[in-house]
mmCIF file of C-alpha atoms in Angstrom:
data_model
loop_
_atom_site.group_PDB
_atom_site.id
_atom_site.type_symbol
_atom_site.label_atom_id
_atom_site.label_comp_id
_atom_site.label_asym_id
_atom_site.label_seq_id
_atom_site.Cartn_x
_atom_site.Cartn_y
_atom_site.Cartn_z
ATOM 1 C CA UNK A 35 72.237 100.742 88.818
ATOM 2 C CA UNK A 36 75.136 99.662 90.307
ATOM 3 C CA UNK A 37 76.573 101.265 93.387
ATOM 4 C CA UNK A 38 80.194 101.345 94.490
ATOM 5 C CA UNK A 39 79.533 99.794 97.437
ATOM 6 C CA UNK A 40 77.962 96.767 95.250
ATOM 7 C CA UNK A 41 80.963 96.947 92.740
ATOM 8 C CA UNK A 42 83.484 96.750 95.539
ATOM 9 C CA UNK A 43 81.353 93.546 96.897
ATOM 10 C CA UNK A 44 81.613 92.081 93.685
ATOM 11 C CA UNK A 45 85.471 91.728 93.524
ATOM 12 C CA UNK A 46 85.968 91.024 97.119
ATOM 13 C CA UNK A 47 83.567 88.101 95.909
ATOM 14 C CA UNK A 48 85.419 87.192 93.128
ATOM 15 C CA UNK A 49 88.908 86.774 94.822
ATOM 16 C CA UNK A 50 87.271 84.917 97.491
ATOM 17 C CA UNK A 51 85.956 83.075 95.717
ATOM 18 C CA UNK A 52 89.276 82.312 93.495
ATOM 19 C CA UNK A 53 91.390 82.068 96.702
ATOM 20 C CA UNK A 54 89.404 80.174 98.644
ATOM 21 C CA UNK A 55 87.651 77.822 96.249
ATOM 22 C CA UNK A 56 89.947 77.050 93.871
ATOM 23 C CA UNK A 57 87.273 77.373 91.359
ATOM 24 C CA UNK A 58 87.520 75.168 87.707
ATOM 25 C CA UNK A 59 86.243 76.370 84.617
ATOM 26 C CA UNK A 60 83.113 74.941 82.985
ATOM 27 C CA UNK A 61 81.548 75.357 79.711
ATOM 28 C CA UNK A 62 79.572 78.231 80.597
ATOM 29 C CA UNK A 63 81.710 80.103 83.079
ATOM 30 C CA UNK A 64 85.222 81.600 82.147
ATOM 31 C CA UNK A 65 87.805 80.707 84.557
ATOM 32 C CA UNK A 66 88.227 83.382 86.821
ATOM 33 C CA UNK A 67 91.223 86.011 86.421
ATOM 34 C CA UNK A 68 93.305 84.828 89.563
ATOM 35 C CA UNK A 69 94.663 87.263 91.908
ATOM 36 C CA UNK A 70 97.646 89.662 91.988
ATOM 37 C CA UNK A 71 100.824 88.347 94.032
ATOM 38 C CA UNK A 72 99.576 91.877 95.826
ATOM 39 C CA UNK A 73 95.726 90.696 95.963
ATOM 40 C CA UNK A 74 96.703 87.568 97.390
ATOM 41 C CA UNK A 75 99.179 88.982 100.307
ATOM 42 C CA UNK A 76 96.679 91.290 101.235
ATOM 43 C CA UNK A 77 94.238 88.937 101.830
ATOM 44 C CA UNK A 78 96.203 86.568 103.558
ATOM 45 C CA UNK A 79 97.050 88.559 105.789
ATOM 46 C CA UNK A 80 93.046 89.365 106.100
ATOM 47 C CA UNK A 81 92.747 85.572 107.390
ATOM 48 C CA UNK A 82 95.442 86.112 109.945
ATOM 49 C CA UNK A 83 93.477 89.105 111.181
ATOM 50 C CA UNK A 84 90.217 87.872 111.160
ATOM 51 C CA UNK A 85 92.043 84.853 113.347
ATOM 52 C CA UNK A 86 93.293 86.939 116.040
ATOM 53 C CA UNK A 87 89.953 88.511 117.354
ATOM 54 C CA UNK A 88 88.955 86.381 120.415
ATOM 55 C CA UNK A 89 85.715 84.536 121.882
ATOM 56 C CA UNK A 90 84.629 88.148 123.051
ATOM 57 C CA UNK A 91 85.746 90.125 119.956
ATOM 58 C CA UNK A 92 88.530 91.704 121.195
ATOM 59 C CA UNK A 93 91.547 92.109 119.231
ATOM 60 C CA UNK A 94 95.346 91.495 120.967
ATOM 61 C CA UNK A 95 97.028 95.352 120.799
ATOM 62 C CA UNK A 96 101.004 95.532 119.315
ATOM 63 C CA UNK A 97 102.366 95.561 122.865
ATOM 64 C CA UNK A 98 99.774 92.380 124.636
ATOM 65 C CA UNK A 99 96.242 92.873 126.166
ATOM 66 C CA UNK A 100 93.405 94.026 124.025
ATOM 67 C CA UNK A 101 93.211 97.040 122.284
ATOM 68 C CA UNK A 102 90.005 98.545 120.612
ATOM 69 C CA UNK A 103 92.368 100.848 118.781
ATOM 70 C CA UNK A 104 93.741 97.696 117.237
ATOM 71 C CA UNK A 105 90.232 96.025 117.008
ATOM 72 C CA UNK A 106 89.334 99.075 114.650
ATOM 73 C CA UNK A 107 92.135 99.054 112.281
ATOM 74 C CA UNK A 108 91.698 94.812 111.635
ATOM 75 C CA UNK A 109 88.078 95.849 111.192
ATOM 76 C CA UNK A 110 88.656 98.293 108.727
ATOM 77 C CA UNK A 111 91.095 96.549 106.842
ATOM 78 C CA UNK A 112 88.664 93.122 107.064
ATOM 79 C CA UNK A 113 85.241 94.684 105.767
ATOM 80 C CA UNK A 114 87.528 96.199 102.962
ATOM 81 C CA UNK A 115 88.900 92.897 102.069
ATOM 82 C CA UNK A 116 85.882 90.940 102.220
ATOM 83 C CA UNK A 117 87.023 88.784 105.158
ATOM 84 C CA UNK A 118 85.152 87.804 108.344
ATOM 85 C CA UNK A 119 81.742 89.362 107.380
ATOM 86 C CA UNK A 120 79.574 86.630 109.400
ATOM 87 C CA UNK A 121 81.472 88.579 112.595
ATOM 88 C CA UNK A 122 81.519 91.787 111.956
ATOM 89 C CA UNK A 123 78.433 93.318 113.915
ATOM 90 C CA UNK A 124 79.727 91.516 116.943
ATOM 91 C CA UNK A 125 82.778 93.160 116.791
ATOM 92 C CA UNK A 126 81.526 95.909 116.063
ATOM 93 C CA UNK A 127 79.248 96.173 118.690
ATOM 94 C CA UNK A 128 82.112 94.963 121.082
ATOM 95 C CA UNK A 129 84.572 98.174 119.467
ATOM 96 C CA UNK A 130 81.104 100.352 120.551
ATOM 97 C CA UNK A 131 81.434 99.477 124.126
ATOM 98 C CA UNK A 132 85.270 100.037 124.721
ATOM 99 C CA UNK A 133 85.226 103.088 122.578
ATOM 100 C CA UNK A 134 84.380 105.717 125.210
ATOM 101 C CA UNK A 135 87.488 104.223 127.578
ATOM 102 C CA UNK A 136 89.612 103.904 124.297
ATOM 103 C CA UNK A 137 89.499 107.437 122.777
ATOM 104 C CA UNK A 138 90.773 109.177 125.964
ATOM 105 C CA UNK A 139 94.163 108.984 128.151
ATOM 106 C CA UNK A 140 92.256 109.958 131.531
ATOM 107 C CA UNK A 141 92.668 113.290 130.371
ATOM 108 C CA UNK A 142 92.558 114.344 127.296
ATOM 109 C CA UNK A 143 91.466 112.852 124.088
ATOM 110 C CA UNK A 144 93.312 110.797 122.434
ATOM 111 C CA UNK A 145 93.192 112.125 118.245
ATOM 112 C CA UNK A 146 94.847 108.619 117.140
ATOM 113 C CA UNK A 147 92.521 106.603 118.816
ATOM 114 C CA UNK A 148 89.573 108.181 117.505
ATOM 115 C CA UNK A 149 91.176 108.278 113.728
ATOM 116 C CA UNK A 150 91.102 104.939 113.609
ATOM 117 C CA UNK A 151 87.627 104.068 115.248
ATOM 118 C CA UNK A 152 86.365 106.653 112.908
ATOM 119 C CA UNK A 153 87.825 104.970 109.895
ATOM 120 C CA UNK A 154 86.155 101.843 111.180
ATOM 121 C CA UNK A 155 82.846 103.065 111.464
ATOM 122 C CA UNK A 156 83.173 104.718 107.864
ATOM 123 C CA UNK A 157 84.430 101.786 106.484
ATOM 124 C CA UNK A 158 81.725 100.006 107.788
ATOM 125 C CA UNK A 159 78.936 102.377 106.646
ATOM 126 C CA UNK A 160 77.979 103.347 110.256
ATOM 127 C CA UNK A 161 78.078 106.781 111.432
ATOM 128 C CA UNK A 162 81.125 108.144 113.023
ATOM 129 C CA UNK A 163 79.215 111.359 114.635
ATOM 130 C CA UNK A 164 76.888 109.016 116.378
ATOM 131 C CA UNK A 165 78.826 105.621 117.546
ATOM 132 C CA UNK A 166 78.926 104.539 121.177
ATOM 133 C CA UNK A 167 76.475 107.385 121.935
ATOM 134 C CA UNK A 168 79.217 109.878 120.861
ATOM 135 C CA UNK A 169 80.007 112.643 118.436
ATOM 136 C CA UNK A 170 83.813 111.127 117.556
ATOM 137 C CA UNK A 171 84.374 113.574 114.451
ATOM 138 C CA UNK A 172 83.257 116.788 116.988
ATOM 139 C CA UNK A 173 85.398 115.051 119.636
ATOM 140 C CA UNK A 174 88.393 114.666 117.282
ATOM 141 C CA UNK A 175 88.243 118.253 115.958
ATOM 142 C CA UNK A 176 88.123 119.681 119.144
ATOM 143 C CA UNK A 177 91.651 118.278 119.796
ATOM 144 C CA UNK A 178 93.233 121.043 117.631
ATOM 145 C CA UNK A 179 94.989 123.445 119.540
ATOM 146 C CA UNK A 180 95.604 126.865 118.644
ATOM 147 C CA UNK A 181 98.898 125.944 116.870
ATOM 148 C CA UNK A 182 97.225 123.333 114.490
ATOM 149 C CA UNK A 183 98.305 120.586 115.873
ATOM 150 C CA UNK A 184 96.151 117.495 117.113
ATOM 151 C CA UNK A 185 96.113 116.740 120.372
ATOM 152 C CA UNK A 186 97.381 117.982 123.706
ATOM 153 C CA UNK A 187 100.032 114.931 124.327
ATOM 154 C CA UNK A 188 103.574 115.491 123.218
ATOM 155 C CA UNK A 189 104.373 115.572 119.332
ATOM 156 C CA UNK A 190 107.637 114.970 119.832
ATOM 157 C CA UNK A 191 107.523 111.202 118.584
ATOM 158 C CA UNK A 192 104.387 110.761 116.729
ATOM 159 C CA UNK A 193 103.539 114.519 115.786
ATOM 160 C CA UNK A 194 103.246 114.382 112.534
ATOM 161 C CA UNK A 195 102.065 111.286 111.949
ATOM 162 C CA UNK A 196 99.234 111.676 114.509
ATOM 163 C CA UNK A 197 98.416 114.943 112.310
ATOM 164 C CA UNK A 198 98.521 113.141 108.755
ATOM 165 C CA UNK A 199 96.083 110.384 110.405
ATOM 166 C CA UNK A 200 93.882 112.644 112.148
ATOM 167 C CA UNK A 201 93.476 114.362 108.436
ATOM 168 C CA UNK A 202 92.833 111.221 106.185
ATOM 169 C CA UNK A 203 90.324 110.162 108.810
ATOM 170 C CA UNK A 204 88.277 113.291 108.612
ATOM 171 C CA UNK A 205 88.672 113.052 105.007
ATOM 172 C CA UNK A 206 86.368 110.194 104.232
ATOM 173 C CA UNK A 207 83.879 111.689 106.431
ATOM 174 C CA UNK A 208 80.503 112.593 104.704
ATOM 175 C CA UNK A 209 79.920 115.995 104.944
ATOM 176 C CA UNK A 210 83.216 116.942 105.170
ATOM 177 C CA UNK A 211 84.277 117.905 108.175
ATOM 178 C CA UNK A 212 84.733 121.988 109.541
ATOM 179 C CA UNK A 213 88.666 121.367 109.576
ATOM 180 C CA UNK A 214 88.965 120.493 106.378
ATOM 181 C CA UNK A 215 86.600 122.976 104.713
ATOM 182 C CA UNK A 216 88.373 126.375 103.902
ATOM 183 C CA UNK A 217 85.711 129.048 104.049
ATOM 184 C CA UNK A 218 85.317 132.011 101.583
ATOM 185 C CA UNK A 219 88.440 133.377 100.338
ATOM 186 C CA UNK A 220 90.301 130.652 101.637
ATOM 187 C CA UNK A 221 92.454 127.595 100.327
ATOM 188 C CA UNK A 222 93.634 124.755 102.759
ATOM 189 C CA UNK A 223 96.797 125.926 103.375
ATOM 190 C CA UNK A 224 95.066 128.869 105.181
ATOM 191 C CA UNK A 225 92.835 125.662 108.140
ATOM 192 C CA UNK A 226 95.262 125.275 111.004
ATOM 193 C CA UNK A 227 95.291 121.375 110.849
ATOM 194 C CA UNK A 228 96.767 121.602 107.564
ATOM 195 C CA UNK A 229 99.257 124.740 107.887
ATOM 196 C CA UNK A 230 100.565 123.393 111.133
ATOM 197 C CA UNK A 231 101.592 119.825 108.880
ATOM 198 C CA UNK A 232 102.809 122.060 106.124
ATOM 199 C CA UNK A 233 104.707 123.593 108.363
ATOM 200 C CA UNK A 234 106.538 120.680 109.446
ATOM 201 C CA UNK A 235 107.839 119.768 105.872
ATOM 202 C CA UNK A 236 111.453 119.736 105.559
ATOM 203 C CA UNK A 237 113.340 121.895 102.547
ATOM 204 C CA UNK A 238 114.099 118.447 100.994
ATOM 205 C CA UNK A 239 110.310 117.427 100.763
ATOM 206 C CA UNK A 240 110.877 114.749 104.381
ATOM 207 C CA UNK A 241 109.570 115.471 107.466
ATOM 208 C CA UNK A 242 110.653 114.274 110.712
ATOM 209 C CA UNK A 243 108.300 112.730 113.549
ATOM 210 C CA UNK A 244 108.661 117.152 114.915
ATOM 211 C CA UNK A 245 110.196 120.123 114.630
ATOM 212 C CA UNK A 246 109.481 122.029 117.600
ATOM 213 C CA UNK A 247 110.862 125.541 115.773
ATOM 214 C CA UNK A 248 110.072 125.379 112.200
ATOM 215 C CA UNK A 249 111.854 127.811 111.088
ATOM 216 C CA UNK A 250 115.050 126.226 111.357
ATOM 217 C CA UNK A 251 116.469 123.700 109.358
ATOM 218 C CA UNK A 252 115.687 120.120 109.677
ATOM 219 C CA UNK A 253 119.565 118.963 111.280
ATOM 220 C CA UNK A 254 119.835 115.118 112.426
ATOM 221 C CA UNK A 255 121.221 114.410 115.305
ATOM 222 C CA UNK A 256 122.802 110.887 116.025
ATOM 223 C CA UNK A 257 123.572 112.415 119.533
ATOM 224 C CA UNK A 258 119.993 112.454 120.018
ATOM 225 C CA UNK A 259 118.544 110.081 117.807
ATOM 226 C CA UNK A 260 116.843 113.082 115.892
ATOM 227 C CA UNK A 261 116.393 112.337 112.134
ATOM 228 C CA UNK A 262 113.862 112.736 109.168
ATOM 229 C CA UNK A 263 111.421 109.877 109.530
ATOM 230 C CA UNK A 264 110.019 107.790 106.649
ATOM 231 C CA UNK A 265 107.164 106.223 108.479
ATOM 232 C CA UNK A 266 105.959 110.529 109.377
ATOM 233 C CA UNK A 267 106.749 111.617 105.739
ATOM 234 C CA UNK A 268 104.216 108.274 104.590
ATOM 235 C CA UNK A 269 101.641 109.360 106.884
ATOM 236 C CA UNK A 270 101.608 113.100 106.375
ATOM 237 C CA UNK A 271 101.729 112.346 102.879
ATOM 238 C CA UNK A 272 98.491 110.315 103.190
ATOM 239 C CA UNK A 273 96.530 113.038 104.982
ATOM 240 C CA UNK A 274 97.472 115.698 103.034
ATOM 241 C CA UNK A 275 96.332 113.933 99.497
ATOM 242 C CA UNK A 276 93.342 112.283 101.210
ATOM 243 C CA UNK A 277 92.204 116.107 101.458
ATOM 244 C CA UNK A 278 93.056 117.395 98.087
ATOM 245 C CA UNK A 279 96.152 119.542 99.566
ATOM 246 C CA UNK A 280 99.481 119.831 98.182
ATOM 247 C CA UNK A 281 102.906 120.010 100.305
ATOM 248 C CA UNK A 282 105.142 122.704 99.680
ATOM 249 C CA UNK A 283 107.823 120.189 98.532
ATOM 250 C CA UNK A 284 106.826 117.233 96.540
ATOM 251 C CA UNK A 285 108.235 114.154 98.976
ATOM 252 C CA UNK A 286 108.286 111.659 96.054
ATOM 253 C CA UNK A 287 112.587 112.275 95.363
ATOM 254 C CA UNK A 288 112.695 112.496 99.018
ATOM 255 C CA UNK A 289 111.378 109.059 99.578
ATOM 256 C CA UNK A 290 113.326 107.639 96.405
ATOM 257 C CA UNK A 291 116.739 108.933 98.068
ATOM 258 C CA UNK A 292 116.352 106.843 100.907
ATOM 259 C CA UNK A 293 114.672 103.705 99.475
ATOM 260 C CA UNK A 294 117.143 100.835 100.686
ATOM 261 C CA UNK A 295 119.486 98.967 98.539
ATOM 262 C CA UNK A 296 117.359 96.052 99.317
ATOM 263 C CA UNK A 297 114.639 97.154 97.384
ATOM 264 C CA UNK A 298 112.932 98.634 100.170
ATOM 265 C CA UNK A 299 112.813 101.456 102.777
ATOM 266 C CA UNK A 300 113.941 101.661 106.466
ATOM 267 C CA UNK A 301 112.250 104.126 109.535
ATOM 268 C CA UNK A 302 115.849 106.069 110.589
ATOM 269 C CA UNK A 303 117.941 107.176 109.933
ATOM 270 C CA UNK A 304 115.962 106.449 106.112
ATOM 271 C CA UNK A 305 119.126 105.668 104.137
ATOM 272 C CA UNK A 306 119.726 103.652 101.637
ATOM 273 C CA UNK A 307 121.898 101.764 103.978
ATOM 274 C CA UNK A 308 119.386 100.982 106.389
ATOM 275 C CA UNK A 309 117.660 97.549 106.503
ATOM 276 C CA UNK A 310 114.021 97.519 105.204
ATOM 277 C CA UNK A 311 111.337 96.626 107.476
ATOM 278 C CA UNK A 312 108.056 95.997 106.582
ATOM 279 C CA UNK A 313 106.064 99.215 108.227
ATOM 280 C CA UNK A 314 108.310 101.436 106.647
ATOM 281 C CA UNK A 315 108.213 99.940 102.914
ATOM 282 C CA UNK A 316 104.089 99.499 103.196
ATOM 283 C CA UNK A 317 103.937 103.217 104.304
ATOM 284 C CA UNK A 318 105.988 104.756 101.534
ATOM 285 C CA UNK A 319 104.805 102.976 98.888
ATOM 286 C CA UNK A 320 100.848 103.554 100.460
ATOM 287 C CA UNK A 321 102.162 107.738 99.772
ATOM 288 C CA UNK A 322 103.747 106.663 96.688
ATOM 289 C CA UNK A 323 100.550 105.660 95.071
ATOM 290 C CA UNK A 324 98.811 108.214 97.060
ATOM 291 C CA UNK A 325 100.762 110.495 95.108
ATOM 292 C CA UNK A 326 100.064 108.865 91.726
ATOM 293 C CA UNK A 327 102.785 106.907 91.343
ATOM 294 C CA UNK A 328 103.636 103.155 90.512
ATOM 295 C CA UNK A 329 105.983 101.830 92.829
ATOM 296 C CA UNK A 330 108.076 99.355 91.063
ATOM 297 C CA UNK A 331 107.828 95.663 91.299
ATOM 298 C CA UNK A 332 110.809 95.125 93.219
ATOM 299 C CA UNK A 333 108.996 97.744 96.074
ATOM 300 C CA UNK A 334 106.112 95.200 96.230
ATOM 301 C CA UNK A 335 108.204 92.256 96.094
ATOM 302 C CA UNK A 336 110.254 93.405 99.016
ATOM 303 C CA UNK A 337 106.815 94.416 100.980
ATOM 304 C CA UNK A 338 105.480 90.580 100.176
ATOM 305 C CA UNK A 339 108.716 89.399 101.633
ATOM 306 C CA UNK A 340 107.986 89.794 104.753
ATOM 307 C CA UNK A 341 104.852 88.223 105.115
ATOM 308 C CA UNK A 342 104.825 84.812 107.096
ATOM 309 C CA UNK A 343 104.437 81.420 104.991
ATOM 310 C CA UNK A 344 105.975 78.165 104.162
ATOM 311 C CA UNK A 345 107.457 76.435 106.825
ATOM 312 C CA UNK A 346 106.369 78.449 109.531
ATOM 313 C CA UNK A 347 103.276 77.403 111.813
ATOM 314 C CA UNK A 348 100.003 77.598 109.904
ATOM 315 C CA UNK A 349 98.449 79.878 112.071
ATOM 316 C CA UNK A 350 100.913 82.559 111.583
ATOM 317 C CA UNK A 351 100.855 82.346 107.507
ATOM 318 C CA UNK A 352 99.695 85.760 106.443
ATOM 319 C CA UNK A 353 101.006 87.574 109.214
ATOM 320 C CA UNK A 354 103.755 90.295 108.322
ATOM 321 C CA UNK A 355 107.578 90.482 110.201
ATOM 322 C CA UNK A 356 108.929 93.962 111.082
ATOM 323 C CA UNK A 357 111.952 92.863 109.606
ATOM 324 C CA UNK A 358 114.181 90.191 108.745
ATOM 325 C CA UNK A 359 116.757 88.662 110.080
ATOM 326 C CA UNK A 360 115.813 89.786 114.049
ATOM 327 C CA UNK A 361 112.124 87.917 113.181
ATOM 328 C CA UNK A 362 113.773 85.142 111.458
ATOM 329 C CA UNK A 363 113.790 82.102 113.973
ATOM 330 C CA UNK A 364 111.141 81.527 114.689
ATOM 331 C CA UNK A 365 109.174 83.951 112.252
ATOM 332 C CA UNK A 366 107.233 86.292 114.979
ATOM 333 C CA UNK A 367 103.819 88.009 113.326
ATOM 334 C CA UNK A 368 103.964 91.918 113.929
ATOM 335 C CA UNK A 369 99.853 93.130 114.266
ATOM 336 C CA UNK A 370 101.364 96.841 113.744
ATOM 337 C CA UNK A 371 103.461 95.429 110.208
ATOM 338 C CA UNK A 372 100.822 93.343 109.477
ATOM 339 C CA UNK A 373 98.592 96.566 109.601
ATOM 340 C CA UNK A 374 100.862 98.853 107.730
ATOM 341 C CA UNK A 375 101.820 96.471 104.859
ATOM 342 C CA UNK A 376 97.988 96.227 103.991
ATOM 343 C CA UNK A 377 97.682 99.405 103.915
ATOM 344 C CA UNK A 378 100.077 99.271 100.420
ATOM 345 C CA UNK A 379 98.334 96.143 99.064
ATOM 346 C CA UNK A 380 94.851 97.451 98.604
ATOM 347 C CA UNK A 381 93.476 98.350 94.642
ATOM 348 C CA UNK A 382 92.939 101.528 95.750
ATOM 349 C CA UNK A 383 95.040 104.211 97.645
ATOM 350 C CA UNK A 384 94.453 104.419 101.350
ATOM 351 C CA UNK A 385 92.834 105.720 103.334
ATOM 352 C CA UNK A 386 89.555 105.798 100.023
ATOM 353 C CA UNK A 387 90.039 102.112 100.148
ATOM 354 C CA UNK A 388 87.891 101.785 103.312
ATOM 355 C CA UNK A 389 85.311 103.911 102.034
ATOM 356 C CA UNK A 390 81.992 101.830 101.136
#
């Protein structure tokens, strides 16, 4: 019988083995089907990740040093593209040392942090309720306040997409977890993790990064740099259909209004006027097909546009720009665009793409 886990071995094999080898037909053996323009972005940029882990299997974070946070997203992504399997335990067992330190601020747990280790150790086919000697699914549900909301840090620039995170991680955890289970008599609308992002939505089906009073109308502000984020909306759309629920407002004409005349979509103000950058486009078009839909080929094209190659220094092919022109000379690789375009490129819809 064949499991999924087998089945999902057997293409990564095959496109390895039709990227990498260049394979010729024989008598016997079809050619193989070669990959997607999407297939083989994705795992280019897998190469570039699996380059950037050092001697000691640490992983550079967005803003310099190393970052375990980091280390578990490019492990993720890597065991679900097939790449860098001959390392993995190491790094693995170097991510299980620096988790305790990574998953707090001093303080207070940190619900990002731990979304992504979790999603690593899923991903992975370890545990996530006992890695590093620790219980990080009971660790990240006991970040919910009594609002709903994840974590005891300020929402007021990553709310929302620290909730839609927190949510897709517990969502490929086996048994589910308690947040994400309504009881008797109840639907999810009625858990607090999910009412509180709900809550958030905006009347046109957006949401921005938070709305401290929710029942006022979502107003941007240039004054104060306040507006309906694209990058939020992605994520919260992602954590909400990773659990089965349903937004009040379907965000799919939301994100269509503000795709960019360039073919593809901005953070803010999310206009159509507003230059593309690569986070932003992988994102949306992640909660696009999250939502069912079939982003056109111009979406992916744009995405793919991006990414580092021809001229540029071998060792930074694969790697994705924020955005062009500011990355444009020299072409600087972006781990956090190179992260979030991936997460778009995958056969599957993210976050079940990681799942074994």
């Amino acid at each position: 019988m064949t499991t999924f886990r087998s089945a999902r071995a057997l293409r990564r094999g095959a496109l390895a083995l039709t990227l990498g080898l260049g394979l010729v037909a024989s008598a016997c053996a079809p050619e193989p089907t070669p990959p997607t323009p999407n297939q083989a972005a994705a795992h280019n940029a897998g190469v570039w990740m699996n380059a950037q882990f050092t001697a000691g299997h640490a992983f550079p974070g967005p803003f310099g040093g190393e970052s375990a946070v980091s280390a578990a997203e490019a492990i993720a992504d890597l065991d679900a593209l097939g790449v860098g399997q001959a390392q993995q335990a190491d790094r693995l067992a170097r991510l299980e040392a620096d988790t305790p330190a990574a998953i707090t601020d001093g303080t207070n747990d940190v619900p990002g942090n731990l979304a992504r280790i979790i999603l690593a150790v899923v991903a992975t086919g370890g545990n996530p309720r006992a890695f590093a000697g620790l219980d990080l699914v009971a660790r990240l549900e006991a970040t919910v306040g009594v609002d709903g909301r994840f974590g005891a840090q300020s929402p007021l620039y990553d709310g929302v997409y620290r909730q839609g995170l927190a949510l897709a991680a517990l969502s490929v955890v086996t048994p589910r977890p308690a947040s994400i289970t309504p009881g008797t008599g109840q639907s999810l609308a009625d858990l607090p993790a999910v009412a509180w992002l709900l809550d958030q939505q905006c009347a046109d089906g957006s949401w921005m990064a938070y709305r401290a009073d929710t029942s006022a109308p979502c107003v941007e502000d240039p004054a104060t740099w306040t507006y309906k984020d694209s990058n939020a909306a992605a994520m919260a759309t992602l954590g909400l259909t990773a659990i089965g629920a349903t937004a009040p407002v379907d965000p799919t004409a939301w994100f269509q209004s503000v795709r960019g005349t360039d073919g593809g979509w901005g953070s803010f103000p999310p206009a159509p006027t507003t230059p593309s950058d690569a986070d932003s486009t992988g994102l949306v078009i992640a909660a696009l097909e999250a939502l069912g839909h079939v982003p056109d080929a111009t979406a992916y094209a744009t995405l793919r546009s991006f990414q580092i190659g021809g001229t540029a220094p071998v060792a930074n092919h694969g790697a994705f720009v924020y955005q062009w022109p500011w990355d444009a000379s020299p072409a600087v690789p972006s781990i956090m665009a190179t992260f979030d375009s991936v997460t778009a490129l995958f056969d599957e819809t993210w976050p079940q793409a990681l799942v074994p």
